[in-house]
PDB file of C-alpha atoms in Angstrom:
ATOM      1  CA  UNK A   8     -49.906  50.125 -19.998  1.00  0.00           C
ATOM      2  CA  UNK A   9     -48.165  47.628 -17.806  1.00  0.00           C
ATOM      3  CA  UNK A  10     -48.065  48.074 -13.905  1.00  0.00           C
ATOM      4  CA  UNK A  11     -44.576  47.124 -13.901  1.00  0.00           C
ATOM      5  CA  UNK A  12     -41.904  49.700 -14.992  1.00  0.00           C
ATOM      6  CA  UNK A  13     -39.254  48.280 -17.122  1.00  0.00           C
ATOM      7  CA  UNK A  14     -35.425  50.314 -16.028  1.00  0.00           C
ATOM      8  CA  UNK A  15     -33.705  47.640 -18.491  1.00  0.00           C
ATOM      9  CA  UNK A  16     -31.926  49.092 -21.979  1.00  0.00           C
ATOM     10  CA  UNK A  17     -34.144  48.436 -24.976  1.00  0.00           C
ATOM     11  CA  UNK A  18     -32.462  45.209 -26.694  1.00  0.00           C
ATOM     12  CA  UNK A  19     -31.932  42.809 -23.823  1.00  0.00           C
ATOM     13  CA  UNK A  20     -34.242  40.315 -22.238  1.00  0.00           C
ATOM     14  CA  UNK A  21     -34.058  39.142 -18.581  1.00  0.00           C
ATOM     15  CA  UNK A  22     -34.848  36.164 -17.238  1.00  0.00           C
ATOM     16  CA  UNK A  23     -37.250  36.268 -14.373  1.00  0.00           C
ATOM     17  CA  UNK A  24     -35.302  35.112 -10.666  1.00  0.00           C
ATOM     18  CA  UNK A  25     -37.581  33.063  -9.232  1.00  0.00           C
ATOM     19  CA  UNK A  26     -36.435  30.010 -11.398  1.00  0.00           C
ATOM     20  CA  UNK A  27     -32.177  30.479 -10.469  1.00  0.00           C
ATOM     21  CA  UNK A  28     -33.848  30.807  -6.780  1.00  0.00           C
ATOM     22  CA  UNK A  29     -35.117  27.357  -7.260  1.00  0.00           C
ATOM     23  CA  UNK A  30     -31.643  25.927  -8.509  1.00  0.00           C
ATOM     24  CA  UNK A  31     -29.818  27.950  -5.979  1.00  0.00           C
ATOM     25  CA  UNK A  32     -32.022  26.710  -2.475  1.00  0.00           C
ATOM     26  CA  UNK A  33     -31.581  23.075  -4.626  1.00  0.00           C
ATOM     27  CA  UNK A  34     -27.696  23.529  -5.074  1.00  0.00           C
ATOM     28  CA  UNK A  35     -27.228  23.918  -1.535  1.00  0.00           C
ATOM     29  CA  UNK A  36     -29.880  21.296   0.009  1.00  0.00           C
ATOM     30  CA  UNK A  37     -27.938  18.871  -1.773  1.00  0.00           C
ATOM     31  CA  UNK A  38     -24.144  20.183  -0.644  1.00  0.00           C
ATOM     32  CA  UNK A  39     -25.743  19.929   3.053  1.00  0.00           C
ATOM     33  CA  UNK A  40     -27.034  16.792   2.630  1.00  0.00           C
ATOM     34  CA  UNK A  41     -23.708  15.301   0.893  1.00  0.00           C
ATOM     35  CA  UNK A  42     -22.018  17.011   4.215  1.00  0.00           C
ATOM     36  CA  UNK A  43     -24.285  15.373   6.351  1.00  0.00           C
ATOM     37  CA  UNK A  44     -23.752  12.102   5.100  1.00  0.00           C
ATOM     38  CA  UNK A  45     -19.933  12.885   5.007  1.00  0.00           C
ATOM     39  CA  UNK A  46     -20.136  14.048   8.311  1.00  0.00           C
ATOM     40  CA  UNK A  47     -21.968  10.327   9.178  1.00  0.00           C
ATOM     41  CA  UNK A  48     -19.945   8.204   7.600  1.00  0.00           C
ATOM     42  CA  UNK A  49     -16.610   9.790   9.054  1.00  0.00           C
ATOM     43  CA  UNK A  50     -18.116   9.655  12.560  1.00  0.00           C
ATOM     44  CA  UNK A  51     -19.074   5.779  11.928  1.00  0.00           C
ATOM     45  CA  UNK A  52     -15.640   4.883  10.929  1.00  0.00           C
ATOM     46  CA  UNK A  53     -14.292   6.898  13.413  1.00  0.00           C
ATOM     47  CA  UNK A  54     -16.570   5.173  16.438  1.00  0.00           C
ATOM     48  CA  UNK A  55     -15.388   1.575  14.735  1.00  0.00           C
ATOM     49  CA  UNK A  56     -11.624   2.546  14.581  1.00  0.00           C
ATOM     50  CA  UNK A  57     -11.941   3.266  18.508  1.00  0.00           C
ATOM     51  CA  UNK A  58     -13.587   0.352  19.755  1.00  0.00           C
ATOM     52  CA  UNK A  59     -10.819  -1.344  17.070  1.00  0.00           C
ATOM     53  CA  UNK A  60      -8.216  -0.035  19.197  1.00  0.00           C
ATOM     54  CA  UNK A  61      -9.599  -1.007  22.173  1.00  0.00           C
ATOM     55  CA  UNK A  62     -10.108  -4.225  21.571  1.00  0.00           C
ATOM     56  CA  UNK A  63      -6.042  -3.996  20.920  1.00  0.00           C
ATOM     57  CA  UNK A  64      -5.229  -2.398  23.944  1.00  0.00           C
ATOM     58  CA  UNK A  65      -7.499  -4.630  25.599  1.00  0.00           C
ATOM     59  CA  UNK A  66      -5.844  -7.713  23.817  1.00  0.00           C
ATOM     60  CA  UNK A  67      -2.005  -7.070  24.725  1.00  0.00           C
ATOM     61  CA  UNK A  68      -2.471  -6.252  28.335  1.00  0.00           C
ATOM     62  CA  UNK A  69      -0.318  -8.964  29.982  1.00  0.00           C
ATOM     63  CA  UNK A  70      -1.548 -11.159  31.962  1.00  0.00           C
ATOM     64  CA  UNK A  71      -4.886  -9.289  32.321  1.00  0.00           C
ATOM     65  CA  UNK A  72      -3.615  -7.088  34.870  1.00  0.00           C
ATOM     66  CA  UNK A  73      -4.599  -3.257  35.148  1.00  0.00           C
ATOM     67  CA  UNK A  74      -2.474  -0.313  34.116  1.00  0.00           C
ATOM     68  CA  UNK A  75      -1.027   1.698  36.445  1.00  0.00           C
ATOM     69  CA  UNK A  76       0.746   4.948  36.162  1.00  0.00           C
ATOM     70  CA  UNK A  77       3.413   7.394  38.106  1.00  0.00           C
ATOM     71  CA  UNK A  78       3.844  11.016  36.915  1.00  0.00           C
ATOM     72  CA  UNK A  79       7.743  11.715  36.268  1.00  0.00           C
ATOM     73  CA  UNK A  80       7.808  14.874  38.907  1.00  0.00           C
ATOM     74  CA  UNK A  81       9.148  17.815  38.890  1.00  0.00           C
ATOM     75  CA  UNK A  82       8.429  19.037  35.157  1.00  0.00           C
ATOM     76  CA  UNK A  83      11.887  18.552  32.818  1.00  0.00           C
ATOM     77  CA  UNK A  84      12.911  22.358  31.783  1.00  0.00           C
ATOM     78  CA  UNK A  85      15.479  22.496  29.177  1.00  0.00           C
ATOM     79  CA  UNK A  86      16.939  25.107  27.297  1.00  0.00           C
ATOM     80  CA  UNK A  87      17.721  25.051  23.716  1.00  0.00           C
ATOM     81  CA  UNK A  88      18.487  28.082  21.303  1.00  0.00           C
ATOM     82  CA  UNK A  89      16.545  28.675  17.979  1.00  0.00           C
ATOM     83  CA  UNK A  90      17.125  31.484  15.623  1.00  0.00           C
ATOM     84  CA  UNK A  91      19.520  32.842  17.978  1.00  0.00           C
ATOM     85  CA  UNK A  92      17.252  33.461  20.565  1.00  0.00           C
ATOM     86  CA  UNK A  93      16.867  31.316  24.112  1.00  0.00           C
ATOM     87  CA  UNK A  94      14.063  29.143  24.294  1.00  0.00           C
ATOM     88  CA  UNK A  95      13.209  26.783  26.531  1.00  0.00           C
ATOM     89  CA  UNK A  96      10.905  23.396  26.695  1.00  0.00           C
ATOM     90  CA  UNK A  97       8.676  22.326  30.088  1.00  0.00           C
ATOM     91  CA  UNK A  98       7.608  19.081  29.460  1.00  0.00           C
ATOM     92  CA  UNK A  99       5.853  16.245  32.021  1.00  0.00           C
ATOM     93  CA  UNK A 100       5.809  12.653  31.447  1.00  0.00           C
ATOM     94  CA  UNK A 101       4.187   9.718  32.873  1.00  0.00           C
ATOM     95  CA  UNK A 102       4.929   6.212  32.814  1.00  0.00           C
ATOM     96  CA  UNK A 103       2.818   3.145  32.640  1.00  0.00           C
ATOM     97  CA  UNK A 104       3.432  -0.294  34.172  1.00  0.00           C
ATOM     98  CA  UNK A 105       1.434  -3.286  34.685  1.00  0.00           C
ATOM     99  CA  UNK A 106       3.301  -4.267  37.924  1.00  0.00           C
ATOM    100  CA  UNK A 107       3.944  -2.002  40.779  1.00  0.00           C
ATOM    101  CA  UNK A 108       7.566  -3.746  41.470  1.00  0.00           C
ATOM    102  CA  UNK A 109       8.386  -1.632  38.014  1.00  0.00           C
ATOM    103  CA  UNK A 110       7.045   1.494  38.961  1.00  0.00           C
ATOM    104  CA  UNK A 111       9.018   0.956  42.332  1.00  0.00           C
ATOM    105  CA  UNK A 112      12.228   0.316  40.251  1.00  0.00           C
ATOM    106  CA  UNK A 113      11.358   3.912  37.997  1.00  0.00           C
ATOM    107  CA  UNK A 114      11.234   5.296  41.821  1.00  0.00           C
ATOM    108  CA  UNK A 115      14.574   3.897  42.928  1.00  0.00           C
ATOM    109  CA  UNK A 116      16.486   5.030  39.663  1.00  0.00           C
ATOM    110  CA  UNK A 117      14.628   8.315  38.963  1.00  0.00           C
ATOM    111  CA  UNK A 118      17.705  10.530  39.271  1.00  0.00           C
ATOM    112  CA  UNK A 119      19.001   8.292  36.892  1.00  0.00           C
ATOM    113  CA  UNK A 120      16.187   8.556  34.458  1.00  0.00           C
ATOM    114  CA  UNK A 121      15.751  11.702  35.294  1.00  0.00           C
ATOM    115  CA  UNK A 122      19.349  12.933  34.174  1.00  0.00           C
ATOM    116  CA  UNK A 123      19.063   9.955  31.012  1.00  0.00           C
ATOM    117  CA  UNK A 124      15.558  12.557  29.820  1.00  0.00           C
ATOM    118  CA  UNK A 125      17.406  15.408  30.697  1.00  0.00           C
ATOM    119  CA  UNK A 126      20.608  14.899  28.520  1.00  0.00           C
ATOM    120  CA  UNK A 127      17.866  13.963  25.749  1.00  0.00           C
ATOM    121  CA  UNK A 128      15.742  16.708  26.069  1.00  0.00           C
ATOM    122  CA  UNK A 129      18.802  19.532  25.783  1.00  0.00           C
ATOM    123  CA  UNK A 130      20.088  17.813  22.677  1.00  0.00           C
ATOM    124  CA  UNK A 131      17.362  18.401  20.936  1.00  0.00           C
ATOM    125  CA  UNK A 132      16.922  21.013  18.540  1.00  0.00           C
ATOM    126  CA  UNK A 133      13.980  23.625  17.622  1.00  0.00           C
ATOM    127  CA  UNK A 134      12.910  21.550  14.671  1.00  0.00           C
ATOM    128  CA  UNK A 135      13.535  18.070  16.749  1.00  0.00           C
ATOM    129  CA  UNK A 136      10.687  19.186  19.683  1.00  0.00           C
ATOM    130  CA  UNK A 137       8.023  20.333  17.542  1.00  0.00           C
ATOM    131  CA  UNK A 138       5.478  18.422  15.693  1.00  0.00           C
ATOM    132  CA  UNK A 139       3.405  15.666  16.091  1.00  0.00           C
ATOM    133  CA  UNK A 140       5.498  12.763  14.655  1.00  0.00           C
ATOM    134  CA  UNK A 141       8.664  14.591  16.201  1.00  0.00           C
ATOM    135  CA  UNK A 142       7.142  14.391  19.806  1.00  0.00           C
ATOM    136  CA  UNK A 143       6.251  10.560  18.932  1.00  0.00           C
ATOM    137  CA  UNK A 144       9.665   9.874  18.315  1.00  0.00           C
ATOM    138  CA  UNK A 145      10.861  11.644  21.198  1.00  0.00           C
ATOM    139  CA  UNK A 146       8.211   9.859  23.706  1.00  0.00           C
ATOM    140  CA  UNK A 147      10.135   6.412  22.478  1.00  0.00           C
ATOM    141  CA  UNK A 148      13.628   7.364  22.531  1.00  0.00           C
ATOM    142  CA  UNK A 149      12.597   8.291  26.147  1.00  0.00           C
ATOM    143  CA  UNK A 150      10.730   4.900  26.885  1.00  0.00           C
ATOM    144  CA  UNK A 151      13.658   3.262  25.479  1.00  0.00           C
ATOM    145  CA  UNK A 152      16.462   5.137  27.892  1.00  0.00           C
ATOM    146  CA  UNK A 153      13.866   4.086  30.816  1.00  0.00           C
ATOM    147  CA  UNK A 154      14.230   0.150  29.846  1.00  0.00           C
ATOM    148  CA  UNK A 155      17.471   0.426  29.529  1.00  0.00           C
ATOM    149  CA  UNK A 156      17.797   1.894  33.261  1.00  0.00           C
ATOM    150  CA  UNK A 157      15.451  -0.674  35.112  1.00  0.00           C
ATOM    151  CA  UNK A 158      15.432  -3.278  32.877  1.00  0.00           C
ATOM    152  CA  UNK A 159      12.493  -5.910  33.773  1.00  0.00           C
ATOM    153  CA  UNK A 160      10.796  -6.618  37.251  1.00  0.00           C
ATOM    154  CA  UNK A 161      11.383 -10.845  38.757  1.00  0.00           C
ATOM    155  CA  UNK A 162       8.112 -10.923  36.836  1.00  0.00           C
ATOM    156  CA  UNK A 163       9.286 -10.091  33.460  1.00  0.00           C
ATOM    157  CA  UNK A 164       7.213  -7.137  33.169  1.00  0.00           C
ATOM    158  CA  UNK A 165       8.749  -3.640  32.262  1.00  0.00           C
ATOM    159  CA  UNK A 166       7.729   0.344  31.521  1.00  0.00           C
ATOM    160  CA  UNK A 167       5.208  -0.655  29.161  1.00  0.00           C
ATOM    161  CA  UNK A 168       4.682   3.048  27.537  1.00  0.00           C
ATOM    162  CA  UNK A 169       4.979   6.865  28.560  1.00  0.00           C
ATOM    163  CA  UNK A 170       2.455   9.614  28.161  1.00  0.00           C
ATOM    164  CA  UNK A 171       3.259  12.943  27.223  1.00  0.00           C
ATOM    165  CA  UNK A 172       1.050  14.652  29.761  1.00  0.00           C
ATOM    166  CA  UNK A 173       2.739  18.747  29.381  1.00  0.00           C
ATOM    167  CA  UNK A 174       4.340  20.351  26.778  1.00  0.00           C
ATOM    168  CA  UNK A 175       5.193  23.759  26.747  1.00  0.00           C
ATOM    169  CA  UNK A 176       8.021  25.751  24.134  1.00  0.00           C
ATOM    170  CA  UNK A 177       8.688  29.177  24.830  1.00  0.00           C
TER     171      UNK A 177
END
């Protein structure tokens, strides 16, 4: 008689495991290495689109000179309704300049740009402050209002961007 018992119905043959155990550990060797090699190749592309971009950056600073920055303080707090409910926005900004004589201009006028943000920031709606490409839109209607304010230094230099560097919605 034969060692091993046999609990299947009379009728029906069953394959043995060990070969699907084979195609199974195969199966996912190969899905982990076509991850890896995803994983790889995004990375790669990813490393080359940065140094792209900083070759940019690098290429349209005027005039070689550094960046330098000043943080737009206090925070802006605004409130705006949604669903019928109060909410409100905290947001900090900073603005980069190539020449301190505009960063001292941004200091002279910041109760001006400081009320131009402001009036921007409270006509803005639930829908209009959230998301990525929103907040991108907003960041240049804001570096926009700025120019307009201070214009460009003796040097012809201006606000050349402005960072988004808080944003809180409650």
């Amino acid at each position: 008689m034969n060692n091993k018992q046999n609990n299947h119905p009379p009728g029906r043959q069953y394959r043995q495991t060990g070969a699907m155990s084979a195609i199974a550990i195969t199966f996912i060797i190969l899905i982990l290495l076509a991850g890896g090699g995803g994983a790889f190749y995004y990375y790669s592309t990813l490393a080359e689109k940065a140094q792209a971009a900083d070759k940019a950056a690098s290429a349209q600073s005027k005039d070689g000179l550094p960046p330098i920055y000043l943080d737009l303080e206090p925070a802006f707090i605004v409130n705006f309704e949604h669903k019928d409910t109060l909410r409100y926005l905290q947001a900090n900004f900073s603005v980069m300049a190539r020449d301190q004589a505009v960063l001292d201009k941004v200091t002279l006028h910041m109760p001006a740009i400081r009320d131009r943000i402001l009036i921007l920031l409270s006509n803005k709606t639930y829908a209009e402050l959230s998301g990525k490409a929103r907040k991108e839109k907003l960041r240049l209607e804001i570096l926009l209002e700025i120019r307009k304010i201070i214009g460009t230094s003796d040097t012809g230099h201006s606000v050349e961007n402005i960072y988004i560097t808080g944003y809180v919605m409650q």
